[in-house]
Amino acid sequence: MTEALSRKSEAMSSTTDGSAARRGWRLPDEAGILIMLIVVFAIFCAMSPNMRTLSNGLVLLLNGAVIGLLALGQTFVLLIGGIDLSTGANIAVMGVLVSLLMAHGLVWPLAILVTLLAGTAMGIVNGIIIQYFRVPPFIVTFSTMGVASSMALIITGANSISITQSGFAFMGQGLLAGIPVPVVILAVMAILAGLLLSKTILGTHIYATGGNREAARLAGVNLAVTTITVYAISGFCASLGGIVDTARLMVGFPTTGLGDELFFSIAAAVIGGVSLFGGIGRVQGAMIGAVLIAVVSDGMNVLNVSSYWQSLVIGVIVLIAVIFDTYRRQRAGKPLSGTLRSLFRTHMFRRSS
Amino acid sequence: MAVERLVAQGIVKRYGAATVLHGVGFTLHAGAVHGLVGHNGAGKSTLLKILAGAVAPEAGTILLDGSPVSFVSPSAAVAAGVACVFQELSLLENLTVTQNLFLAREIATAGVLDKTAMRTAARQHLSAYGLGLSGDEKVAGLPVAQRQMIEIIGALARNARVILLDEPTTALERAQIDRLVETLRRIAREQNVAIVIVDHKLDEIFAVCDHVTSLMDGRVVLDAPIAGLSRDALAESIIGQQEAARLHKQPGAGGSVPTATPSIARAIPKAEPILAVRGIGASRGLRDVTFDLASGEVLGLYGLAGSGRSRLLRTLYGLEPVDQGRMQLRGRPYRPHSPRAAMRAGVAFVSEERKANGFIPDFDAVRNCTLPILGRHAWAGVIRKQEAAQEAESVLQRLRVRGNIHAPLVRLSGGNQQKTLLAKAVLQRPAVLLLDEPTKGIDVGTKAEIHAFIRNLAAASGVAVLVVSTEEEELLAICDAVMIMQRGHCSGQRCPVDALDDIALRRLALDPAPGPASAPQADHAREGAL
């Protein structure tokens, strides 16, 4: 059946070959999700005047910042065809770690630095196990998720740790030119990540690894370096998320990040067009996905919808995105509109037969 | 003889413009073993796939026990009683022998497995054919020979009336082959099934078959009972000498065709060898491979399926480990442990499996080409895209890649994809270029362009090229000399192409070589014949 599908798409591609000989600008793959974001936002605005205020907009982004950071790291991992389930637990450990370091007298900038290094190291451990022991990433990061969340509880004895160094609050509560610092951090990180992926050798190698691992190896891509690096980046982003979360509350909770964060971060990347199969997707998309999730959460809050509904709504959106991604994969390299068309066509046929 | 179990008539199969089978017909008898022989690309595998329901023919009929059948899938063929044991074994390693034998037809009452009944039945089947297994063993731990027998027994247990075997002896050792041959004959007789066996080795064909059909370029050239058939006649039919003699209008072709020893000269390379390989071997598939490759020459490597041609290239590119022997590249010891190491040493490789590992499907031609050479066009890891693209585009233009080179490469035609892969290899400025089937599945026009490019590359820039191809014409067109590979072995003897034609090449590769000119290493294979 899949053979028949691929043969069909091959036949299609050969017929389009002639017409595809022009270069030129085409609609980016993220256009669809951007339109969806605008529509959803407009609907919420129409339903509630509170939604339309600038301050609500900033709160919305502030609340979405940590998920955005996780989604950023997750994007790198998904691009090589992996997955990192340990990011939520990473937040908990790193939040506790940064609090403990400060409680033991380390000045806060130094505590942040050590925590970032620790988060990166955790990612490197994930990457090394995945690369050299050939364990599937799902299993490895599933295990380290368990280890990390337990570690946070063991270290603290399940107690929260208050933070006394008031300077640290800047990381979570500060403003830069009127914009919350976490949002600024996310924006800077997103730009750096986007440049890394589009401008550097490493970025190209990440896409190549996810596109066809074996072909990338034959072309001389160092798979060990790309694999370990993406998990390190994911670990770094998660620890940054842990620092921001802790700074917003000025308390290190051993259970932060163990709720919906992991789910929402993967959701953001996937909704934004990052393929779960690797090789396709951009930072821009993941960020739009993160904002969409933030808008849905915030909008439902403003409309007084029970928060129990949030995961349900986002789950449905993710399902739609993944079904779409699966179709796109079968038609690798075809433009978005064609994917949509084939999606509909297949189902029309199925119904008629 | 016995009843006609399966009759195939006028089977036609086309792949694109190429017709692989031109109306092939043959008859299988119950209780007989039927050999299917032919050279590379003669259409044996395609015919087997059609009988097994894996491929649908464009025309033709298949009668199974007198009634017409047309299989839409392999499972439909199995249900009708036609089972195929392919080269890749299809047992589930995580299950036991018994579980495999009863897969999808488990004995159960109300959904609960009757394990005792299955175990008893499995043991009966296993002991009937001399497999001393209890049935509780996991398949993962069993050797290949036993797995193969389990598959055959599984087919019998599913009431197969026709069993198809695709090169069943390639992975087996001498004693195992003898045992398989004996068992197959017994099964055919006792179970009254028709067995089809595709095999390259003539001694095995003579040992096991009652009847043999020889294919050449998709047509039946010989269809006869084995009794009374001479080895030479069968070899001729595979090599295609009579056919070719007629075409080439050379009445004395039999005499003038260079047969092994006299015409093979250990040609002395013009220059110092750039790559010297001495007696390398690997635990699986390669033994005592020795040859020299000089700068500016195009050297061909020819052999039958399973002779280790591709494995040798993969070994040279660091994809397979080397157990023994040594290699020198540009005077320095060379033993790559990864493709990256091989590339750094100046070796480039174009894979046979274009779709599987040739390129990144979503990358465009330019990006695919520049992937290995980004380091040349970057500063502190940041790529100078314009500059890299310009270099790639100039080579792509020289190769005349048609179609949009800025669209995902997967959307270009096979020929343009192949040209892109060639461009990728050339951009690495290699000293040694390894090409595995450089024009597989490509139209004639593009093929000629690629051939010209390869010749040019060797002549103009002094690249040493090693080409593996199953197409005799291709090797004769682009190579200076050809080496033969047999059962993982290559002696380094070169046959200059001037002294060769396609018939001579096939004769050299056929194992064991017929007539007085047989190569010495083929002798041991002949002993077990009968």
PDB file of N, CA, C and O in Angstrom, chain A residues 10 13 17 20-23 197-201 204-205 207-208 211-212 214-222 280 329 332-335, chain B residues 317 319 339-340 343 349 351 355-363 367 371-372 374-375 378 381-383 385 404 406 408 410-413 424:
ATOM      1  N   GLU A  10       5.493   9.360  -7.218  1.00  0.00           N
ATOM      2  CA  GLU A  10       6.603   9.455  -8.151  1.00  0.00           C
ATOM      3  C   GLU A  10       6.081   9.856  -9.536  1.00  0.00           C
ATOM      4  O   GLU A  10       6.631  10.718 -10.205  1.00  0.00           O
ATOM      5  N   SER A  13       5.249  13.402  -9.549  1.00  0.00           N
ATOM      6  CA  SER A  13       6.385  14.318  -9.568  1.00  0.00           C
ATOM      7  C   SER A  13       6.975  14.414 -10.972  1.00  0.00           C
ATOM      8  O   SER A  13       7.424  15.462 -11.392  1.00  0.00           O
ATOM      9  N   ASP A  17       7.527  17.907 -13.187  1.00  0.00           N
ATOM     10  CA  ASP A  17       8.914  18.317 -13.352  1.00  0.00           C
ATOM     11  C   ASP A  17       9.080  19.532 -14.261  1.00  0.00           C
ATOM     12  O   ASP A  17       9.805  20.448 -13.952  1.00  0.00           O
ATOM     13  N   ALA A  20       7.950  22.824 -12.774  1.00  0.00           N
ATOM     14  CA  ALA A  20       8.617  23.242 -11.541  1.00  0.00           C
ATOM     15  C   ALA A  20       9.962  23.919 -11.814  1.00  0.00           C
ATOM     16  O   ALA A  20      10.715  24.183 -10.906  1.00  0.00           O
ATOM     17  N   ALA A  21      10.229  24.204 -13.050  1.00  0.00           N
ATOM     18  CA  ALA A  21      11.552  24.698 -13.409  1.00  0.00           C
ATOM     19  C   ALA A  21      11.760  26.172 -13.069  1.00  0.00           C
ATOM     20  O   ALA A  21      12.744  26.760 -13.464  1.00  0.00           O
ATOM     21  N   ARG A  22      10.826  26.761 -12.343  1.00  0.00           N
ATOM     22  CA  ARG A  22      11.048  28.156 -11.963  1.00  0.00           C
ATOM     23  C   ARG A  22      11.401  28.245 -10.481  1.00  0.00           C
ATOM     24  O   ARG A  22      10.977  27.419  -9.688  1.00  0.00           O
ATOM     25  N   ARG A  23      12.154  29.232 -10.134  1.00  0.00           N
ATOM     26  CA  ARG A  23      12.570  29.390  -8.755  1.00  0.00           C
ATOM     27  C   ARG A  23      11.554  30.270  -8.060  1.00  0.00           C
ATOM     28  O   ARG A  23      10.421  29.952  -7.933  1.00  0.00           O
ATOM     29  N   LEU A 197      20.319  27.362  12.658  1.00  0.00           N
ATOM     30  CA  LEU A 197      19.772  26.349  11.758  1.00  0.00           C
ATOM     31  C   LEU A 197      19.915  26.730  10.291  1.00  0.00           C
ATOM     32  O   LEU A 197      20.126  25.887   9.440  1.00  0.00           O
ATOM     33  N   SER A 198      19.794  28.035   9.996  1.00  0.00           N
ATOM     34  CA  SER A 198      19.761  28.406   8.580  1.00  0.00           C
ATOM     35  C   SER A 198      21.124  28.813   8.030  1.00  0.00           C
ATOM     36  O   SER A 198      21.349  28.729   6.827  1.00  0.00           O
ATOM     37  N   LYS A 199      22.039  29.235   8.895  1.00  0.00           N
ATOM     38  CA  LYS A 199      23.284  29.817   8.374  1.00  0.00           C
ATOM     39  C   LYS A 199      24.528  28.956   8.585  1.00  0.00           C
ATOM     40  O   LYS A 199      25.557  29.235   7.987  1.00  0.00           O
ATOM     41  N   THR A 200      24.477  27.983   9.463  1.00  0.00           N
ATOM     42  CA  THR A 200      25.728  27.310   9.827  1.00  0.00           C
ATOM     43  C   THR A 200      25.805  25.884   9.290  1.00  0.00           C
ATOM     44  O   THR A 200      24.804  25.293   8.902  1.00  0.00           O
ATOM     45  N   ILE A 201      27.027  25.365   9.308  1.00  0.00           N
ATOM     46  CA  ILE A 201      27.247  23.979   8.903  1.00  0.00           C
ATOM     47  C   ILE A 201      26.465  23.049   9.820  1.00  0.00           C
ATOM     48  O   ILE A 201      25.788  22.126   9.360  1.00  0.00           O
ATOM     49  N   THR A 204      22.839  22.846   8.876  1.00  0.00           N
ATOM     50  CA  THR A 204      22.631  22.020   7.672  1.00  0.00           C
ATOM     51  C   THR A 204      22.770  20.547   8.003  1.00  0.00           C
ATOM     52  O   THR A 204      21.998  19.716   7.536  1.00  0.00           O
ATOM     53  N   HIS A 205      23.767  20.240   8.832  1.00  0.00           N
ATOM     54  CA  HIS A 205      23.962  18.839   9.203  1.00  0.00           C
ATOM     55  C   HIS A 205      22.792  18.295  10.018  1.00  0.00           C
ATOM     56  O   HIS A 205      22.446  17.122   9.909  1.00  0.00           O
ATOM     57  N   TYR A 207      19.594  19.216   9.692  1.00  0.00           N
ATOM     58  CA  TYR A 207      18.534  18.912   8.731  1.00  0.00           C
ATOM     59  C   TYR A 207      18.871  17.647   7.931  1.00  0.00           C
ATOM     60  O   TYR A 207      18.011  16.811   7.664  1.00  0.00           O
ATOM     61  N   ALA A 208      20.140  17.518   7.539  1.00  0.00           N
ATOM     62  CA  ALA A 208      20.545  16.355   6.739  1.00  0.00           C
ATOM     63  C   ALA A 208      20.373  15.066   7.537  1.00  0.00           C
ATOM     64  O   ALA A 208      19.867  14.067   7.029  1.00  0.00           O
ATOM     65  N   GLY A 211      16.807  14.291   7.660  1.00  0.00           N
ATOM     66  CA  GLY A 211      16.232  14.001   6.345  1.00  0.00           C
ATOM     67  C   GLY A 211      16.519  12.585   5.884  1.00  0.00           C
ATOM     68  O   GLY A 211      15.651  11.898   5.367  1.00  0.00           O
ATOM     69  N   ASN A 212      17.743  12.135   6.067  1.00  0.00           N
ATOM     70  CA  ASN A 212      18.115  10.759   5.730  1.00  0.00           C
ATOM     71  C   ASN A 212      19.444  10.471   6.416  1.00  0.00           C
ATOM     72  O   ASN A 212      20.500  10.879   5.949  1.00  0.00           O
ATOM     73  N   GLU A 214      21.312   7.859   6.917  1.00  0.00           N
ATOM     74  CA  GLU A 214      22.335   7.074   6.235  1.00  0.00           C
ATOM     75  C   GLU A 214      23.000   7.896   5.116  1.00  0.00           C
ATOM     76  O   GLU A 214      24.220   7.877   4.954  1.00  0.00           O
ATOM     77  N   ALA A 215      22.170   8.624   4.375  1.00  0.00           N
ATOM     78  CA  ALA A 215      22.732   9.458   3.313  1.00  0.00           C
ATOM     79  C   ALA A 215      23.636  10.529   3.904  1.00  0.00           C
ATOM     80  O   ALA A 215      24.683  10.859   3.340  1.00  0.00           O
ATOM     81  N   ALA A 216      23.240  11.069   5.038  1.00  0.00           N
ATOM     82  CA  ALA A 216      24.061  12.093   5.689  1.00  0.00           C
ATOM     83  C   ALA A 216      25.407  11.506   6.101  1.00  0.00           C
ATOM     84  O   ALA A 216      26.454  12.120   5.906  1.00  0.00           O
ATOM     85  N   ARG A 217      25.376  10.287   6.623  1.00  0.00           N
ATOM     86  CA  ARG A 217      26.624   9.640   7.050  1.00  0.00           C
ATOM     87  C   ARG A 217      27.537   9.424   5.846  1.00  0.00           C
ATOM     88  O   ARG A 217      28.734   9.698   5.902  1.00  0.00           O
ATOM     89  N   LEU A 218      26.963   8.966   4.745  1.00  0.00           N
ATOM     90  CA  LEU A 218      27.773   8.731   3.548  1.00  0.00           C
ATOM     91  C   LEU A 218      28.343  10.033   3.009  1.00  0.00           C
ATOM     92  O   LEU A 218      29.367  10.045   2.348  1.00  0.00           O
ATOM     93  N   ALA A 219      27.645  11.142   3.266  1.00  0.00           N
ATOM     94  CA  ALA A 219      28.140  12.430   2.789  1.00  0.00           C
ATOM     95  C   ALA A 219      29.131  13.036   3.769  1.00  0.00           C
ATOM     96  O   ALA A 219      29.549  14.179   3.608  1.00  0.00           O
ATOM     97  N   GLY A 220      29.476  12.289   4.804  1.00  0.00           N
ATOM     98  CA  GLY A 220      30.517  12.750   5.717  1.00  0.00           C
ATOM     99  C   GLY A 220      30.035  13.550   6.905  1.00  0.00           C
ATOM    100  O   GLY A 220      30.837  14.171   7.596  1.00  0.00           O
ATOM    101  N   VAL A 221      28.727  13.557   7.166  1.00  0.00           N
ATOM    102  CA  VAL A 221      28.222  14.262   8.344  1.00  0.00           C
ATOM    103  C   VAL A 221      28.587  13.455   9.582  1.00  0.00           C
ATOM    104  O   VAL A 221      28.425  12.237   9.609  1.00  0.00           O
ATOM    105  N   ASN A 222      29.090  14.140  10.603  1.00  0.00           N
ATOM    106  CA  ASN A 222      29.439  13.474  11.847  1.00  0.00           C
ATOM    107  C   ASN A 222      28.166  13.327  12.684  1.00  0.00           C
ATOM    108  O   ASN A 222      27.731  14.252  13.354  1.00  0.00           O
ATOM    109  N   ILE A 280      12.298  18.287   8.745  1.00  0.00           N
ATOM    110  CA  ILE A 280      11.462  19.386   8.259  1.00  0.00           C
ATOM    111  C   ILE A 280      11.026  20.248   9.438  1.00  0.00           C
ATOM    112  O   ILE A 280      10.653  19.724  10.487  1.00  0.00           O
ATOM    113  N   ARG A 329       4.636  13.883   4.823  1.00  0.00           N
ATOM    114  CA  ARG A 329       5.795  13.002   4.726  1.00  0.00           C
ATOM    115  C   ARG A 329       5.676  12.076   3.513  1.00  0.00           C
ATOM    116  O   ARG A 329       6.636  11.791   2.832  1.00  0.00           O
ATOM    117  N   ALA A 332       6.810  13.783   0.267  1.00  0.00           N
ATOM    118  CA  ALA A 332       8.016  14.549   0.611  1.00  0.00           C
ATOM    119  C   ALA A 332       8.387  15.537  -0.483  1.00  0.00           C
ATOM    120  O   ALA A 332       8.432  15.189  -1.652  1.00  0.00           O
ATOM    121  N   GLY A 333       8.633  16.758  -0.080  1.00  0.00           N
ATOM    122  CA  GLY A 333       9.124  17.754  -1.014  1.00  0.00           C
ATOM    123  C   GLY A 333       8.054  18.467  -1.802  1.00  0.00           C
ATOM    124  O   GLY A 333       8.351  19.347  -2.587  1.00  0.00           O
ATOM    125  N   LYS A 334       6.792  18.084  -1.596  1.00  0.00           N
ATOM    126  CA  LYS A 334       5.732  18.771  -2.340  1.00  0.00           C
ATOM    127  C   LYS A 334       5.292  20.008  -1.564  1.00  0.00           C
ATOM    128  O   LYS A 334       5.355  20.032  -0.342  1.00  0.00           O
ATOM    129  N   PRO A 335       4.828  21.030  -2.284  1.00  0.00           N
ATOM    130  CA  PRO A 335       4.383  22.214  -1.572  1.00  0.00           C
ATOM    131  C   PRO A 335       3.110  21.954  -0.769  1.00  0.00           C
ATOM    132  O   PRO A 335       2.392  20.983  -0.997  1.00  0.00           O
TER     133      PRO A 335
ATOM    134  N   TYR B 317      35.186   2.398   1.351  1.00  0.00           N
ATOM    135  CA  TYR B 317      34.673   3.691   1.802  1.00  0.00           C
ATOM    136  C   TYR B 317      34.478   3.719   3.322  1.00  0.00           C
ATOM    137  O   TYR B 317      33.899   4.642   3.864  1.00  0.00           O
ATOM    138  N   LEU B 319      32.687   1.730   5.241  1.00  0.00           N
ATOM    139  CA  LEU B 319      31.369   1.365   5.738  1.00  0.00           C
ATOM    140  C   LEU B 319      31.329  -0.056   6.295  1.00  0.00           C
ATOM    141  O   LEU B 319      30.413  -0.428   6.997  1.00  0.00           O
ATOM    142  N   PRO B 339      32.971   6.730   6.787  1.00  0.00           N
ATOM    143  CA  PRO B 339      32.975   7.486   5.527  1.00  0.00           C
ATOM    144  C   PRO B 339      33.723   8.809   5.657  1.00  0.00           C
ATOM    145  O   PRO B 339      34.377   9.244   4.713  1.00  0.00           O
ATOM    146  N   ARG B 340      33.647   9.432   6.823  1.00  0.00           N
ATOM    147  CA  ARG B 340      34.341  10.715   7.001  1.00  0.00           C
ATOM    148  C   ARG B 340      35.840  10.540   6.842  1.00  0.00           C
ATOM    149  O   ARG B 340      36.516  11.351   6.211  1.00  0.00           O
ATOM    150  N   MET B 343      36.635  10.065   3.220  1.00  0.00           N
ATOM    151  CA  MET B 343      36.561  11.334   2.493  1.00  0.00           C
ATOM    152  C   MET B 343      37.796  12.180   2.744  1.00  0.00           C
ATOM    153  O   MET B 343      38.344  12.796   1.835  1.00  0.00           O
ATOM    154  N   PHE B 349      32.422   8.355  -2.945  1.00  0.00           N
ATOM    155  CA  PHE B 349      31.640   7.154  -3.202  1.00  0.00           C
ATOM    156  C   PHE B 349      30.244   7.543  -3.675  1.00  0.00           C
ATOM    157  O   PHE B 349      29.617   8.426  -3.092  1.00  0.00           O
ATOM    158  N   SER B 351      26.699   5.768  -4.109  1.00  0.00           N
ATOM    159  CA  SER B 351      26.054   4.533  -3.696  1.00  0.00           C
ATOM    160  C   SER B 351      25.098   4.005  -4.752  1.00  0.00           C
ATOM    161  O   SER B 351      24.542   4.750  -5.548  1.00  0.00           O
ATOM    162  N   LYS B 355      17.956   5.932  -3.644  1.00  0.00           N
ATOM    163  CA  LYS B 355      16.836   6.395  -2.815  1.00  0.00           C
ATOM    164  C   LYS B 355      17.095   6.161  -1.335  1.00  0.00           C
ATOM    165  O   LYS B 355      16.718   6.965  -0.495  1.00  0.00           O
ATOM    166  N   ALA B 356      17.710   5.021  -1.011  1.00  0.00           N
ATOM    167  CA  ALA B 356      17.873   4.660   0.396  1.00  0.00           C
ATOM    168  C   ALA B 356      18.924   5.520   1.085  1.00  0.00           C
ATOM    169  O   ALA B 356      18.700   6.009   2.186  1.00  0.00           O
ATOM    170  N   ASN B 357      20.069   5.734   0.449  1.00  0.00           N
ATOM    171  CA  ASN B 357      21.119   6.467   1.155  1.00  0.00           C
ATOM    172  C   ASN B 357      21.918   7.398   0.253  1.00  0.00           C
ATOM    173  O   ASN B 357      23.014   7.806   0.597  1.00  0.00           O
ATOM    174  N   GLY B 358      21.335   7.753  -0.885  1.00  0.00           N
ATOM    175  CA  GLY B 358      22.087   8.601  -1.806  1.00  0.00           C
ATOM    176  C   GLY B 358      21.984  10.075  -1.507  1.00  0.00           C
ATOM    177  O   GLY B 358      22.938  10.816  -1.700  1.00  0.00           O
ATOM    178  N   PHE B 359      20.817  10.516  -1.082  1.00  0.00           N
ATOM    179  CA  PHE B 359      20.653  11.964  -0.903  1.00  0.00           C
ATOM    180  C   PHE B 359      19.606  12.265   0.159  1.00  0.00           C
ATOM    181  O   PHE B 359      18.870  11.389   0.589  1.00  0.00           O
ATOM    182  N   ILE B 360      19.573  13.543   0.573  1.00  0.00           N
ATOM    183  CA  ILE B 360      18.571  13.999   1.536  1.00  0.00           C
ATOM    184  C   ILE B 360      17.350  14.449   0.722  1.00  0.00           C
ATOM    185  O   ILE B 360      17.448  15.397  -0.050  1.00  0.00           O
ATOM    186  N   PRO B 361      16.219  13.780   0.845  1.00  0.00           N
ATOM    187  CA  PRO B 361      15.110  14.027  -0.091  1.00  0.00           C
ATOM    188  C   PRO B 361      14.619  15.478  -0.111  1.00  0.00           C
ATOM    189  O   PRO B 361      14.274  15.979  -1.179  1.00  0.00           O
ATOM    190  N   ASP B 362      14.596  16.139   1.035  1.00  0.00           N
ATOM    191  CA  ASP B 362      14.033  17.486   1.064  1.00  0.00           C
ATOM    192  C   ASP B 362      15.043  18.572   0.711  1.00  0.00           C
ATOM    193  O   ASP B 362      14.675  19.722   0.545  1.00  0.00           O
ATOM    194  N   PHE B 363      16.313  18.207   0.630  1.00  0.00           N
ATOM    195  CA  PHE B 363      17.318  19.176   0.209  1.00  0.00           C
ATOM    196  C   PHE B 363      17.270  19.303  -1.313  1.00  0.00           C
ATOM    197  O   PHE B 363      17.020  18.316  -2.005  1.00  0.00           O
ATOM    198  N   ARG B 367      22.019  21.965  -2.393  1.00  0.00           N
ATOM    199  CA  ARG B 367      22.308  21.716  -0.982  1.00  0.00           C
ATOM    200  C   ARG B 367      22.832  20.291  -0.785  1.00  0.00           C
ATOM    201  O   ARG B 367      23.703  20.050   0.048  1.00  0.00           O
ATOM    202  N   LEU B 371      26.775  19.458   0.651  1.00  0.00           N
ATOM    203  CA  LEU B 371      26.805  18.907   2.015  1.00  0.00           C
ATOM    204  C   LEU B 371      28.206  18.452   2.446  1.00  0.00           C
ATOM    205  O   LEU B 371      28.647  18.783   3.538  1.00  0.00           O
ATOM    206  N   PRO B 372      28.932  17.721   1.598  1.00  0.00           N
ATOM    207  CA  PRO B 372      30.246  17.263   2.064  1.00  0.00           C
ATOM    208  C   PRO B 372      31.328  18.345   2.024  1.00  0.00           C
ATOM    209  O   PRO B 372      32.400  18.147   2.587  1.00  0.00           O
ATOM    210  N   LEU B 374      30.946  21.751   2.818  1.00  0.00           N
ATOM    211  CA  LEU B 374      30.583  22.999   3.484  1.00  0.00           C
ATOM    212  C   LEU B 374      31.780  23.618   4.197  1.00  0.00           C
ATOM    213  O   LEU B 374      31.917  24.835   4.265  1.00  0.00           O
ATOM    214  N   GLY B 375      32.658  22.758   4.702  1.00  0.00           N
ATOM    215  CA  GLY B 375      33.820  23.255   5.425  1.00  0.00           C
ATOM    216  C   GLY B 375      34.666  24.207   4.593  1.00  0.00           C
ATOM    217  O   GLY B 375      35.269  25.145   5.110  1.00  0.00           O
ATOM    218  N   ALA B 378      32.968  28.028   4.541  1.00  0.00           N
ATOM    219  CA  ALA B 378      32.425  28.540   5.790  1.00  0.00           C
ATOM    220  C   ALA B 378      33.524  29.194   6.603  1.00  0.00           C
ATOM    221  O   ALA B 378      34.703  28.866   6.469  1.00  0.00           O
ATOM    222  N   GLY B 381      32.115  28.215  11.098  1.00  0.00           N
ATOM    223  CA  GLY B 381      30.878  27.444  11.074  1.00  0.00           C
ATOM    224  C   GLY B 381      29.733  28.103  10.328  1.00  0.00           C
ATOM    225  O   GLY B 381      28.715  27.487  10.093  1.00  0.00           O
ATOM    226  N   VAL B 382      29.891  29.372   9.960  1.00  0.00           N
ATOM    227  CA  VAL B 382      28.831  30.056   9.225  1.00  0.00           C
ATOM    228  C   VAL B 382      29.095  29.903   7.723  1.00  0.00           C
ATOM    229  O   VAL B 382      30.168  30.237   7.232  1.00  0.00           O
ATOM    230  N   ILE B 383      28.093  29.394   7.021  1.00  0.00           N
ATOM    231  CA  ILE B 383      28.277  29.050   5.613  1.00  0.00           C
ATOM    232  C   ILE B 383      28.170  30.288   4.725  1.00  0.00           C
ATOM    233  O   ILE B 383      27.280  31.115   4.915  1.00  0.00           O
ATOM    234  N   LYS B 385      26.819  30.896   1.716  1.00  0.00           N
ATOM    235  CA  LYS B 385      25.919  30.109   0.857  1.00  0.00           C
ATOM    236  C   LYS B 385      26.126  30.398  -0.614  1.00  0.00           C
ATOM    237  O   LYS B 385      26.172  29.494  -1.438  1.00  0.00           O
ATOM    238  N   ASN B 404      14.534  21.686 -11.974  1.00  0.00           N
ATOM    239  CA  ASN B 404      14.804  22.767 -11.037  1.00  0.00           C
ATOM    240  C   ASN B 404      15.789  22.314  -9.967  1.00  0.00           C
ATOM    241  O   ASN B 404      15.454  21.490  -9.120  1.00  0.00           O
ATOM    242  N   HIS B 406      16.717  23.968  -7.588  1.00  0.00           N
ATOM    243  CA  HIS B 406      16.395  24.555  -6.289  1.00  0.00           C
ATOM    244  C   HIS B 406      15.121  23.948  -5.709  1.00  0.00           C
ATOM    245  O   HIS B 406      14.579  24.449  -4.730  1.00  0.00           O
ATOM    246  N   PRO B 408      13.244  20.399  -4.076  1.00  0.00           N
ATOM    247  CA  PRO B 408      13.706  19.198  -3.376  1.00  0.00           C
ATOM    248  C   PRO B 408      14.140  18.123  -4.378  1.00  0.00           C
ATOM    249  O   PRO B 408      13.437  17.850  -5.349  1.00  0.00           O
ATOM    250  N   VAL B 410      14.186  15.058  -4.395  1.00  0.00           N
ATOM    251  CA  VAL B 410      13.321  13.887  -4.564  1.00  0.00           C
ATOM    252  C   VAL B 410      12.343  14.095  -5.718  1.00  0.00           C
ATOM    253  O   VAL B 410      11.819  13.141  -6.282  1.00  0.00           O
ATOM    254  N   ARG B 411      12.135  15.350  -6.103  1.00  0.00           N
ATOM    255  CA  ARG B 411      11.177  15.604  -7.176  1.00  0.00           C
ATOM    256  C   ARG B 411      11.816  15.543  -8.557  1.00  0.00           C
ATOM    257  O   ARG B 411      11.120  15.581  -9.567  1.00  0.00           O
ATOM    258  N   LEU B 412      13.131  15.482  -8.614  1.00  0.00           N
ATOM    259  CA  LEU B 412      13.782  15.376  -9.925  1.00  0.00           C
ATOM    260  C   LEU B 412      13.754  13.929 -10.420  1.00  0.00           C
ATOM    261  O   LEU B 412      13.544  13.007  -9.645  1.00  0.00           O
ATOM    262  N   SER B 413      13.989  13.748 -11.707  1.00  0.00           N
ATOM    263  CA  SER B 413      13.984  12.396 -12.269  1.00  0.00           C
ATOM    264  C   SER B 413      15.216  11.633 -11.802  1.00  0.00           C
ATOM    265  O   SER B 413      16.193  12.219 -11.348  1.00  0.00           O
ATOM    266  N   LYS B 424      28.103  15.705  -6.541  1.00  0.00           N
ATOM    267  CA  LYS B 424      28.478  15.756  -5.128  1.00  0.00           C
ATOM    268  C   LYS B 424      29.831  15.090  -4.915  1.00  0.00           C
ATOM    269  O   LYS B 424      30.674  15.593  -4.184  1.00  0.00           O
TER     270      LYS B 424
END
